[in-house]
Amino acid sequence: MTEKEIDLQDLLLEVLSHWRGMILWTLIGGIALTALSFLKLPQTAAGTQAGRSGGPALSALKDKMTQAELADVDHVLLNEYACRKWQSYMEESVLMKIDTSQVYQANLIYAVNTGSRKANLTKLYEDLLSTGYMYGFVASEIDHITVLDARELINVTNSGQSIQGQADPSFCITITAGTRKDCTSIVEAVQDYTEKVHQNVLQNYGVSHNIILLQNHITATCNTDLLQKQIDVRSRVNSLQSEIADMTGGFSKEQTQYYQKLSENDRAVADEPPGLIDRAKYTVLGMFLGMLIYIFPVSFKYILEEKLRYGDNCEELFQIPILGYIPAGWAATGAFAKIDHGLYKLRNRNRPVIPRENAEKLSAATVVMAAQKKGVDCVHIVGCDLTLETSAETGEVIRQALKAEGINYQAVDHILYHADARLLLRNAEMAVIIEKAGCPLRMIFQELKILKQQEIEISGMIIIE
């Protein structure tokens, strides 16, 4: 008898046999960490507490400075953050890229005619035309314009008064663009969307009315308001940069070191929520962790569980011949039957693939041959629990085979705990052990020990799945 060894290949197949649970936990882990990535908020330089208490060096520098000096460093960091934001706006904003000496502007003025009904729908149209749906529609109609571009280039206002001699209230859509082509394209897209909104209001609000386009005119002008806005943004960036330079120039040695360390930490902190790549990393990590969470207890149970497995190398484990393996006759069913059957065959790759009835007859024939060679007139069948249905069926097949050859059969069950059962072994010459997969190994070893102590010859063992 030897100690049972852990076969890595068997361990892997044991884990794979639980593939449904593994996939489920993989999905749970991926979903959980993906959700966590959406909750991760952008951390600014001023709000990153981790950076402020990042190790003994920062703490030591912080202790050497006054509250006023710390406040100056915080002020510089806030200014740097604001400066980065404005610089990003300058780089991304379509309005900041327009040549203000040649700006194309269109004013679409619509009158809302409700007839004799006293209902002012201009506020409703203003709200419906100032949503992300409108900007998304325009962006979908014009390839090189994004939703953010459309939001900056289109402005909806409500005049609240009649215009051009019209008694009906009106609203105005102002469109700004850098080229006449872009301005014309946006105007056409806005008109199409406005008509869609008109049909939607007629169907869902129950107010009969018409909208009339009173003015549709594109002009090329020098837009001083836009020019002033561009100047103001650039001036703000220059002002922040100048203030940062002035303040850092007056820092003490401790302030400079403290500021540099915080700046290094802040460069590693994103100003925006995680992007698609970051979320993908979270998802992959979550899937991996979820799979590990499931695999660990399965593997732990396999390693620590000291029970007989149908796929074990029993001949090497117990140092006795194996007279037969009785399969359970299990058949995979369902949509994934091929996967389950393939794993089953791999786990029991060293076992005969034959029907259960044939396996029982072959095992019985082997027992009969062993008894005849040894010239015994009675075979004792020993087991931990021969009353189990599968064990009893196999025992009955062996009994019938022995009876046909004029050999007696004696079932000896629970010799570890029943004295009467152990006494049945007094005159035993030959014993065959029948055990079912799942039986504790320590009980089988104890049975073998008792049989050897009584000098009873053990012809072999039959393993039932």
GROMACS .gro file of C-alpha atoms in nm:
model
  465
    1MET     CA    1   0.000   0.000   0.000
    2THR     CA    2   0.127   0.344  -0.090
    3GLU     CA    3   0.014   0.701  -0.040
    4LYS     CA    4  -0.204   0.847  -0.308
    5GLU     CA    5  -0.021   1.089  -0.537
    6ILE     CA    6  -0.167   1.397  -0.703
    7ASP     CA    7  -0.172   1.368  -1.081
    8LEU     CA    8  -0.168   1.714  -1.239
    9GLN     CA    9  -0.338   1.585  -1.551
   10ASP     CA   10  -0.619   1.434  -1.344
   11LEU     CA   11  -0.643   1.756  -1.144
   12LEU     CA   12  -0.679   1.957  -1.465
   13LEU     CA   13  -0.949   1.722  -1.595
   14GLU     CA   14  -1.128   1.743  -1.260
   15VAL     CA   15  -1.136   2.123  -1.291
   16LEU     CA   16  -1.248   2.107  -1.654
   17SER     CA   17  -1.530   1.872  -1.562
   18HIS     CA   18  -1.680   2.167  -1.373
   19TRP     CA   19  -1.666   2.387  -1.684
   20ARG     CA   20  -2.021   2.519  -1.645
   21GLY     CA   21  -1.953   2.666  -1.302
   22MET     CA   22  -1.616   2.794  -1.419
   23ILE     CA   23  -1.777   2.984  -1.709
   24LEU     CA   24  -2.045   3.125  -1.478
   25TRP     CA   25  -1.790   3.255  -1.227
   26THR     CA   26  -1.574   3.389  -1.507
   27LEU     CA   27  -1.869   3.595  -1.632
   28ILE     CA   28  -1.957   3.710  -1.279
   29GLY     CA   29  -1.599   3.826  -1.219
   30GLY     CA   30  -1.581   4.006  -1.554
   31ILE     CA   31  -1.913   4.185  -1.500
   32ALA     CA   32  -1.826   4.280  -1.142
   33LEU     CA   33  -1.491   4.443  -1.223
   34THR     CA   34  -1.628   4.605  -1.539
   35ALA     CA   35  -1.897   4.767  -1.325
   36LEU     CA   36  -1.626   4.875  -1.082
   37SER     CA   37  -1.435   5.041  -1.366
   38PHE     CA   38  -1.739   5.258  -1.440
   39LEU     CA   39  -1.750   5.367  -1.075
   40LYS     CA   40  -1.386   5.472  -1.082
   41LEU     CA   41  -1.394   5.851  -1.081
   42PRO     CA   42  -1.130   6.077  -1.232
   43GLN     CA   43  -0.885   6.196  -0.972
   44THR     CA   44  -0.743   6.543  -1.003
   45ALA     CA   45  -0.413   6.669  -0.878
   46ALA     CA   46  -0.584   6.867  -0.604
   47GLY     CA   47  -0.802   6.582  -0.489
   48THR     CA   48  -0.562   6.290  -0.493
   49GLN     CA   49  -0.511   6.212  -0.128
   50ALA     CA   50  -0.295   5.912  -0.208
   51GLY     CA   51  -0.042   6.138  -0.372
   52ARG     CA   52  -0.037   6.367  -0.072
   53SER     CA   53   0.048   6.095   0.171
   54GLY     CA   54   0.259   5.889  -0.064
   55GLY     CA   55   0.532   5.761   0.158
   56PRO     CA   56   0.776   5.880   0.422
   57ALA     CA   57   0.948   6.131   0.191
   58LEU     CA   58   0.630   6.331   0.131
   59SER     CA   59   0.531   6.318   0.496
   60ALA     CA   60   0.872   6.443   0.603
   61LEU     CA   61   0.858   6.734   0.355
   62LYS     CA   62   0.504   6.817   0.459
   63ASP     CA   63   0.606   6.839   0.825
   64LYS     CA   64   0.874   7.095   0.740
   65MET     CA   65   0.630   7.338   0.573
   66THR     CA   66   0.376   7.581   0.714
   67GLN     CA   67   0.007   7.572   0.626
   68ALA     CA   68   0.054   7.878   0.403
   69GLU     CA   69   0.332   7.705   0.208
   70LEU     CA   70   0.118   7.393   0.165
   71ALA     CA   71  -0.171   7.610   0.046
   72ASP     CA   72   0.055   7.771  -0.217
   73VAL     CA   73   0.152   7.428  -0.353
   74ASP     CA   74  -0.215   7.326  -0.364
   75HIS     CA   75  -0.300   7.647  -0.548
   76VAL     CA   76  -0.035   7.579  -0.812
   77LEU     CA   77  -0.160   7.224  -0.860
   78LEU     CA   78  -0.516   7.349  -0.903
   79ASN     CA   79  -0.399   7.605  -1.157
   80GLU     CA   80  -0.211   7.336  -1.348
   81TYR     CA   81  -0.522   7.122  -1.361
   82ALA     CA   82  -0.733   7.416  -1.484
   83CYS     CA   83  -0.465   7.504  -1.741
   84ARG     CA   84  -0.466   7.150  -1.878
   85LYS     CA   85  -0.844   7.161  -1.908
   86TRP     CA   86  -0.840   7.488  -2.104
   87GLN     CA   87  -0.558   7.368  -2.327
   88SER     CA   88  -0.756   7.054  -2.399
   89TYR     CA   89  -1.056   7.270  -2.487
   90MET     CA   90  -0.843   7.478  -2.725
   91GLU     CA   91  -0.722   7.164  -2.901
   92GLU     CA   92  -1.063   6.995  -2.928
   93SER     CA   93  -1.312   7.280  -2.968
   94VAL     CA   94  -1.422   7.343  -3.327
   95LEU     CA   95  -1.499   7.707  -3.242
   96MET     CA   96  -1.138   7.765  -3.138
   97LYS     CA   97  -1.021   7.653  -3.485
   98ILE     CA   98  -1.249   7.877  -3.692
   99ASP     CA   99  -1.095   8.176  -3.870
  100THR     CA  100  -1.299   8.459  -3.721
  101SER     CA  101  -1.231   8.690  -4.019
  102GLN     CA  102  -1.446   8.462  -4.238
  103VAL     CA  103  -1.726   8.302  -4.034
  104TYR     CA  104  -2.036   8.161  -4.202
  105GLN     CA  105  -2.354   8.201  -4.002
  106ALA     CA  106  -2.712   8.097  -4.074
  107ASN     CA  107  -3.026   8.198  -3.886
  108LEU     CA  108  -3.323   7.968  -3.927
  109ILE     CA  109  -3.629   8.146  -3.787
  110TYR     CA  110  -3.945   7.940  -3.747
  111ALA     CA  111  -4.289   8.076  -3.661
  112VAL     CA  112  -4.527   7.846  -3.474
  113ASN     CA  113  -4.886   7.892  -3.596
  114THR     CA  114  -5.146   7.733  -3.366
  115GLY     CA  115  -5.445   7.894  -3.538
  116SER     CA  116  -5.715   8.014  -3.301
  117ARG     CA  117  -5.577   7.811  -3.009
  118LYS     CA  118  -5.382   8.020  -2.762
  119ALA     CA  119  -5.087   7.788  -2.710
  120ASN     CA  120  -4.722   7.892  -2.722
  121LEU     CA  121  -4.516   7.593  -2.837
  122THR     CA  122  -4.189   7.775  -2.891
  123LYS     CA  123  -4.051   7.666  -2.552
  124LEU     CA  124  -4.136   7.305  -2.635
  125TYR     CA  125  -3.953   7.327  -2.970
  126GLU     CA  126  -3.658   7.498  -2.806
  127ASP     CA  127  -3.625   7.212  -2.556
  128LEU     CA  128  -3.671   6.937  -2.815
  129LEU     CA  129  -3.418   7.092  -3.052
  130SER     CA  130  -3.152   7.141  -2.782
  131THR     CA  131  -3.107   6.774  -2.695
  132GLY     CA  132  -2.833   6.525  -2.769
  133TYR     CA  133  -3.065   6.357  -3.021
  134MET     CA  134  -3.047   6.661  -3.246
  135TYR     CA  135  -2.668   6.688  -3.222
  136GLY     CA  136  -2.636   6.314  -3.279
  137PHE     CA  137  -2.858   6.336  -3.588
  138VAL     CA  138  -2.647   6.617  -3.735
  139ALA     CA  139  -2.325   6.424  -3.662
  140SER     CA  140  -2.468   6.115  -3.832
  141GLU     CA  141  -2.556   6.317  -4.143
  142ILE     CA  142  -2.213   6.484  -4.175
  143ASP     CA  143  -1.913   6.254  -4.151
  144HIS     CA  144  -1.645   6.494  -4.025
  145ILE     CA  145  -1.860   6.661  -3.757
  146THR     CA  146  -1.884   6.504  -3.412
  147VAL     CA  147  -2.161   6.538  -3.157
  148LEU     CA  148  -1.947   6.781  -2.954
  149ASP     CA  149  -1.886   6.988  -3.268
  150ALA     CA  150  -2.258   7.003  -3.340
  151ARG     CA  151  -2.329   7.109  -2.982
  152GLU     CA  152  -2.094   7.409  -3.024
  153LEU     CA  153  -2.200   7.507  -3.375
  154ILE     CA  154  -2.579   7.498  -3.321
  155ASN     CA  155  -2.767   7.727  -3.084
  156VAL     CA  156  -3.144   7.733  -3.034
  157THR     CA  157  -3.308   8.045  -2.890
  158ASN     CA  158  -3.665   8.167  -2.843
  159SER     CA  159  -3.737   8.520  -2.953
  160GLY     CA  160  -4.065   8.526  -2.761
  161GLN     CA  161  -4.197   8.794  -2.997
  162SER     CA  162  -4.349   8.813  -3.342
  163ILE     CA  163  -4.105   8.906  -3.616
  164GLN     CA  164  -4.128   9.034  -3.969
  165GLY     CA  165  -4.487   9.138  -3.919
  166GLN     CA  166  -4.593   8.790  -3.805
  167ALA     CA  167  -4.824   8.762  -3.506
  168ASP     CA  168  -4.713   8.407  -3.429
  169PRO     CA  169  -4.437   8.340  -3.173
  170SER     CA  170  -4.110   8.215  -3.315
  171PHE     CA  171  -3.782   8.048  -3.232
  172CYS     CA  172  -3.442   8.083  -3.392
  173ILE     CA  173  -3.171   7.827  -3.469
  174THR     CA  174  -2.830   7.987  -3.519
  175ILE     CA  175  -2.563   7.785  -3.701
  176THR     CA  176  -2.195   7.883  -3.710
  177ALA     CA  177  -1.933   7.718  -3.932
  178GLY     CA  178  -1.588   7.780  -4.077
  179THR     CA  179  -1.686   7.708  -4.439
  180ARG     CA  180  -1.997   7.769  -4.649
  181LYS     CA  181  -2.013   7.398  -4.734
  182ASP     CA  182  -2.022   7.295  -4.369
  183CYS     CA  183  -2.277   7.565  -4.288
  184THR     CA  184  -2.504   7.452  -4.574
  185SER     CA  185  -2.476   7.085  -4.472
  186ILE     CA  186  -2.562   7.163  -4.109
  187VAL     CA  187  -2.857   7.380  -4.216
  188GLU     CA  188  -3.001   7.097  -4.425
  189ALA     CA  189  -2.956   6.844  -4.143
  190VAL     CA  190  -3.117   7.080  -3.890
  191GLN     CA  191  -3.416   7.142  -4.120
  192ASP     CA  192  -3.467   6.768  -4.162
  193TYR     CA  193  -3.454   6.710  -3.788
  194THR     CA  194  -3.687   7.005  -3.717
  195GLU     CA  195  -3.947   6.851  -3.949
  196LYS     CA  196  -3.915   6.520  -3.762
  197VAL     CA  197  -3.971   6.703  -3.433
  198HIS     CA  198  -4.276   6.877  -3.583
  199GLN     CA  199  -4.432   6.543  -3.678
  200ASN     CA  200  -4.352   6.402  -3.333
  201VAL     CA  201  -4.523   6.698  -3.160
  202LEU     CA  202  -4.833   6.661  -3.380
  203GLN     CA  203  -4.864   6.292  -3.294
  204ASN     CA  204  -4.783   6.301  -2.923
  205TYR     CA  205  -4.898   6.639  -2.791
  206GLY     CA  206  -5.239   6.669  -2.959
  207VAL     CA  207  -5.198   7.033  -3.057
  208SER     CA  208  -5.275   7.108  -3.421
  209HIS     CA  209  -5.025   7.362  -3.553
  210ASN     CA  210  -4.784   7.447  -3.831
  211ILE     CA  211  -4.424   7.565  -3.826
  212ILE     CA  212  -4.325   7.814  -4.092
  213LEU     CA  213  -3.964   7.885  -4.192
  214LEU     CA  214  -3.952   8.264  -4.206
  215GLN     CA  215  -3.582   8.311  -4.266
  216ASN     CA  216  -3.303   8.093  -4.404
  217HIS     CA  217  -3.005   8.302  -4.491
  218ILE     CA  218  -2.631   8.231  -4.478
  219THR     CA  219  -2.396   8.524  -4.433
  220ALA     CA  220  -2.017   8.550  -4.425
  221THR     CA  221  -1.900   8.792  -4.157
  222CYS     CA  222  -1.615   8.878  -3.928
  223ASN     CA  223  -1.742   8.743  -3.601
  224THR     CA  224  -1.602   8.967  -3.329
  225ASP     CA  225  -1.785   8.781  -3.052
  226LEU     CA  226  -1.619   8.453  -3.147
  227LEU     CA  227  -1.285   8.631  -3.183
  228GLN     CA  228  -1.322   8.773  -2.833
  229LYS     CA  229  -1.407   8.427  -2.697
  230GLN     CA  230  -1.093   8.281  -2.857
  231ILE     CA  231  -0.885   8.567  -2.715
  232ASP     CA  232  -1.037   8.519  -2.368
  233VAL     CA  233  -0.958   8.145  -2.364
  234ARG     CA  234  -0.598   8.197  -2.477
  235SER     CA  235  -0.558   8.482  -2.228
  236ARG     CA  236  -0.685   8.261  -1.949
  237VAL     CA  237  -0.432   7.990  -2.039
  238ASN     CA  238  -0.148   8.246  -2.055
  239SER     CA  239  -0.257   8.396  -1.725
  240LEU     CA  240  -0.261   8.057  -1.553
  241GLN     CA  241   0.078   7.965  -1.695
  242SER     CA  242   0.224   8.301  -1.584
  243GLU     CA  243   0.082   8.265  -1.232
  244ILE     CA  244   0.216   7.909  -1.206
  245ALA     CA  245   0.562   8.022  -1.317
  246ASP     CA  246   0.562   8.314  -1.069
  247MET     CA  247   0.453   8.102  -0.775
  248THR     CA  248   0.687   7.810  -0.842
  249GLY     CA  249   0.974   8.056  -0.885
  250GLY     CA  250   0.919   8.171  -0.528
  251PHE     CA  251   0.898   7.824  -0.374
  252SER     CA  252   1.133   7.723  -0.097
  253LYS     CA  253   1.350   7.413  -0.134
  254GLU     CA  254   1.098   7.202   0.059
  255GLN     CA  255   0.806   7.340  -0.142
  256THR     CA  256   0.985   7.263  -0.469
  257GLN     CA  257   1.060   6.905  -0.368
  258TYR     CA  258   0.708   6.855  -0.237
  259TYR     CA  259   0.557   7.004  -0.555
  260GLN     CA  260   0.776   6.788  -0.782
  261LYS     CA  261   0.681   6.468  -0.599
  262LEU     CA  262   0.310   6.551  -0.615
  263SER     CA  263   0.343   6.638  -0.984
  264GLU     CA  264   0.504   6.300  -1.053
  265ASN     CA  265   0.217   6.126  -0.877
  266ASP     CA  266  -0.044   6.334  -1.058
  267ARG     CA  267   0.098   6.254  -1.400
  268ALA     CA  268   0.007   5.889  -1.335
  269VAL     CA  269  -0.354   5.980  -1.250
  270ALA     CA  270  -0.597   6.010  -1.540
  271ASP     CA  271  -0.813   6.321  -1.563
  272GLU     CA  272  -1.094   6.125  -1.728
  273PRO     CA  273  -1.278   5.804  -1.638
  274PRO     CA  274  -1.123   5.481  -1.765
  275GLY     CA  275  -1.138   5.439  -2.142
  276LEU     CA  276  -1.230   5.130  -2.338
  277ILE     CA  277  -0.881   4.981  -2.306
  278ASP     CA  278  -0.880   5.036  -1.928
  279ARG     CA  279  -1.226   4.882  -1.895
  280ALA     CA  280  -1.116   4.588  -2.109
  281LYS     CA  281  -0.826   4.534  -1.866
  282TYR     CA  282  -1.071   4.539  -1.576
  283THR     CA  283  -1.295   4.291  -1.757
  284VAL     CA  284  -1.011   4.050  -1.832
  285LEU     CA  285  -0.879   4.079  -1.476
  286GLY     CA  286  -1.228   4.020  -1.336
  287MET     CA  287  -1.278   3.713  -1.555
  288PHE     CA  288  -0.943   3.574  -1.443
  289LEU     CA  289  -1.016   3.637  -1.075
  290GLY     CA  290  -1.366   3.491  -1.105
  291MET     CA  291  -1.225   3.177  -1.263
  292LEU     CA  292  -0.962   3.150  -0.987
  293ILE     CA  293  -1.226   3.192  -0.717
  294TYR     CA  294  -1.411   2.893  -0.858
  295ILE     CA  295  -1.109   2.678  -0.942
  296PHE     CA  296  -0.944   2.714  -0.599
  297PRO     CA  297  -1.206   2.527  -0.389
  298VAL     CA  298  -1.248   2.261  -0.661
  299SER     CA  299  -0.872   2.199  -0.668
  300PHE     CA  300  -0.845   2.220  -0.290
  301LYS     CA  301  -1.119   1.959  -0.249
  302TYR     CA  302  -0.954   1.731  -0.506
  303ILE     CA  303  -0.616   1.750  -0.329
  304LEU     CA  304  -0.744   1.704   0.025
  305GLU     CA  305  -1.026   1.459  -0.038
  306GLU     CA  306  -0.901   1.110   0.050
  307LYS     CA  307  -1.159   0.908  -0.137
  308LEU     CA  308  -1.143   0.639  -0.402
  309ARG     CA  309  -1.187   0.770  -0.755
  310TYR     CA  310  -1.283   0.558  -1.051
  311GLY     CA  311  -0.992   0.699  -1.250
  312ASP     CA  312  -0.728   0.627  -0.982
  313ASN     CA  313  -0.441   0.388  -1.053
  314CYS     CA  314  -0.573   0.141  -0.797
  315GLU     CA  315  -0.330  -0.138  -0.875
  316GLU     CA  316  -0.036   0.084  -0.784
  317LEU     CA  317  -0.222   0.245  -0.495
  318PHE     CA  318  -0.328  -0.075  -0.316
  319GLN     CA  319  -0.055  -0.309  -0.447
  320ILE     CA  320  -0.308  -0.579  -0.537
  321PRO     CA  321  -0.449  -0.698  -0.871
  322ILE     CA  322  -0.757  -0.525  -1.009
  323LEU     CA  323  -1.004  -0.788  -1.128
  324GLY     CA  324  -1.241  -0.547  -1.298
  325TYR     CA  325  -1.377  -0.196  -1.341
  326ILE     CA  326  -1.756  -0.161  -1.350
  327PRO     CA  327  -1.865   0.159  -1.530
  328ALA     CA  328  -2.182   0.341  -1.429
  329GLY     CA  329  -2.322   0.333  -1.780
  330TRP     CA  330  -2.346   0.712  -1.770
  331ALA     CA  331  -2.459   0.884  -2.091
  332ALA     CA  332  -2.420   1.258  -2.152
  333THR     CA  333  -2.737   1.445  -2.245
  334GLY     CA  334  -2.823   1.800  -2.342
  335ALA     CA  335  -2.682   2.059  -2.580
  336PHE     CA  336  -2.325   2.011  -2.456
  337ALA     CA  337  -2.329   1.631  -2.442
  338LYS     CA  338  -2.023   1.602  -2.665
  339ILE     CA  339  -1.815   1.820  -2.432
  340ASP     CA  340  -1.924   1.626  -2.123
  341HIS     CA  341  -1.867   1.291  -2.293
  342GLY     CA  342  -1.523   1.397  -2.416
  343LEU     CA  343  -1.416   1.503  -2.066
  344TYR     CA  344  -1.557   1.181  -1.922
  345LYS     CA  345  -1.352   0.972  -2.164
  346LEU     CA  346  -1.038   1.171  -2.083
  347ARG     CA  347  -1.086   1.130  -1.708
  348ASN     CA  348  -1.134   0.754  -1.749
  349ARG     CA  349  -0.889   0.710  -2.036
  350ASN     CA  350  -0.737   0.396  -1.878
  351ARG     CA  351  -1.071   0.225  -1.819
  352PRO     CA  352  -1.245  -0.018  -2.057
  353VAL     CA  353  -1.530   0.139  -2.251
  354ILE     CA  354  -1.780  -0.147  -2.237
  355PRO     CA  355  -2.142  -0.182  -2.119
  356ARG     CA  356  -2.194  -0.232  -1.747
  357GLU     CA  357  -2.344  -0.582  -1.787
  358ASN     CA  358  -2.044  -0.701  -1.987
  359ALA     CA  359  -1.804  -0.555  -1.733
  360GLU     CA  360  -1.983  -0.736  -1.447
  361LYS     CA  361  -1.971  -1.069  -1.634
  362LEU     CA  362  -1.602  -1.025  -1.713
  363SER     CA  363  -1.525  -0.946  -1.349
  364ALA     CA  364  -1.727  -1.247  -1.233
  365ALA     CA  365  -1.542  -1.474  -1.477
  366THR     CA  366  -1.209  -1.345  -1.345
  367VAL     CA  367  -1.315  -1.422  -0.987
  368VAL     CA  368  -1.425  -1.775  -1.087
  369MET     CA  369  -1.093  -1.839  -1.263
  370ALA     CA  370  -0.896  -1.719  -0.960
  371ALA     CA  371  -1.102  -1.942  -0.726
  372GLN     CA  372  -1.057  -2.247  -0.948
  373LYS     CA  373  -0.682  -2.200  -0.976
  374LYS     CA  374  -0.647  -2.172  -0.601
  375GLY     CA  375  -0.878  -2.469  -0.550
  376VAL     CA  376  -1.100  -2.302  -0.290
  377ASP     CA  377  -1.463  -2.398  -0.234
  378CYS     CA  378  -1.575  -2.057  -0.100
  379VAL     CA  379  -1.498  -1.701  -0.201
  380HIS     CA  380  -1.547  -1.422   0.054
  381ILE     CA  381  -1.656  -1.088  -0.095
  382VAL     CA  382  -1.546  -0.804   0.130
  383GLY     CA  383  -1.655  -0.440   0.106
  384CYS     CA  384  -1.725  -0.123   0.301
  385ASP     CA  385  -2.091  -0.124   0.197
  386LEU     CA  386  -2.210  -0.416  -0.013
  387THR     CA  387  -2.572  -0.317   0.045
  388LEU     CA  388  -2.546  -0.031  -0.204
  389GLU     CA  389  -2.753  -0.099  -0.512
  390THR     CA  390  -2.462  -0.105  -0.756
  391SER     CA  391  -2.244  -0.315  -0.523
  392ALA     CA  392  -2.530  -0.558  -0.458
  393GLU     CA  393  -2.595  -0.602  -0.832
  394THR     CA  394  -2.230  -0.676  -0.903
  395GLY     CA  395  -2.214  -0.913  -0.605
  396GLU     CA  396  -2.518  -1.100  -0.733
  397VAL     CA  397  -2.361  -1.149  -1.076
  398ILE     CA  398  -2.047  -1.292  -0.909
  399ARG     CA  399  -2.255  -1.517  -0.681
  400GLN     CA  400  -2.444  -1.662  -0.978
  401ALA     CA  401  -2.118  -1.725  -1.168
  402LEU     CA  402  -1.961  -1.898  -0.866
  403LYS     CA  403  -2.274  -2.103  -0.803
  404ALA     CA  404  -2.270  -2.227  -1.162
  405GLU     CA  405  -1.921  -2.365  -1.097
  406GLY     CA  406  -2.013  -2.518  -0.760
  407ILE     CA  407  -1.824  -2.258  -0.554
  408ASN     CA  408  -1.980  -2.100  -0.247
  409TYR     CA  409  -2.019  -1.724  -0.205
  410GLN     CA  410  -1.998  -1.535   0.123
  411ALA     CA  411  -2.062  -1.158   0.146
  412VAL     CA  412  -1.876  -0.994   0.434
  413ASP     CA  413  -1.986  -0.637   0.485
  414HIS     CA  414  -1.853  -0.373   0.727
  415ILE     CA  415  -1.571  -0.577   0.878
  416LEU     CA  416  -1.433  -0.256   1.031
  417TYR     CA  417  -1.729  -0.198   1.261
  418HIS     CA  418  -1.925  -0.527   1.290
  419ALA     CA  419  -1.775  -0.807   1.498
  420ASP     CA  420  -2.015  -1.065   1.351
  421ALA     CA  421  -1.900  -0.978   1.003
  422ARG     CA  422  -1.535  -1.009   1.099
  423LEU     CA  423  -1.599  -1.352   1.251
  424LEU     CA  424  -1.716  -1.471   0.909
  425LEU     CA  425  -1.352  -1.449   0.798
  426ARG     CA  426  -1.233  -1.717   1.044
  427ASN     CA  427  -1.210  -1.991   0.783
  428ALA     CA  428  -1.165  -1.771   0.478
  429GLU     CA  429  -0.900  -1.873   0.228
  430MET     CA  430  -0.962  -1.630  -0.052
  431ALA     CA  431  -1.113  -1.281  -0.048
  432VAL     CA  432  -1.218  -1.040  -0.321
  433ILE     CA  433  -1.279  -0.674  -0.236
  434ILE     CA  434  -1.561  -0.481  -0.402
  435GLU     CA  435  -1.555  -0.105  -0.350
  436LYS     CA  436  -1.749   0.182  -0.499
  437ALA     CA  437  -1.587   0.508  -0.607
  438GLY     CA  438  -1.625   0.760  -0.326
  439CYS     CA  439  -1.535   0.521  -0.048
  440PRO     CA  440  -1.277   0.666   0.198
  441LEU     CA  441  -0.929   0.534   0.124
  442ARG     CA  442  -0.846   0.488   0.492
  443MET     CA  443  -1.130   0.233   0.524
  444ILE     CA  444  -1.000   0.034   0.226
  445PHE     CA  445  -0.646   0.035   0.368
  446GLN     CA  446  -0.780  -0.085   0.703
  447GLU     CA  447  -0.971  -0.367   0.530
  448LEU     CA  448  -0.656  -0.477   0.352
  449LYS     CA  449  -0.463  -0.465   0.677
  450ILE     CA  450  -0.717  -0.686   0.855
  451LEU     CA  451  -0.719  -0.940   0.572
  452LYS     CA  452  -0.339  -0.959   0.571
  453GLN     CA  453  -0.328  -0.995   0.948
  454GLN     CA  454  -0.560  -1.296   0.917
  455GLU     CA  455  -0.334  -1.433   0.641
  456ILE     CA  456  -0.625  -1.438   0.399
  457GLU     CA  457  -0.517  -1.432   0.038
  458ILE     CA  458  -0.652  -1.128  -0.145
  459SER     CA  459  -0.713  -1.226  -0.505
  460GLY     CA  460  -0.788  -0.870  -0.610
  461MET     CA  461  -1.031  -0.583  -0.613
  462ILE     CA  462  -1.329  -0.480  -0.824
  463ILE     CA  463  -1.391  -0.105  -0.858
  464ILE     CA  464  -1.746   0.020  -0.924
  465GLU     CA  465  -1.793   0.369  -1.067
   0.00000   0.00000   0.00000
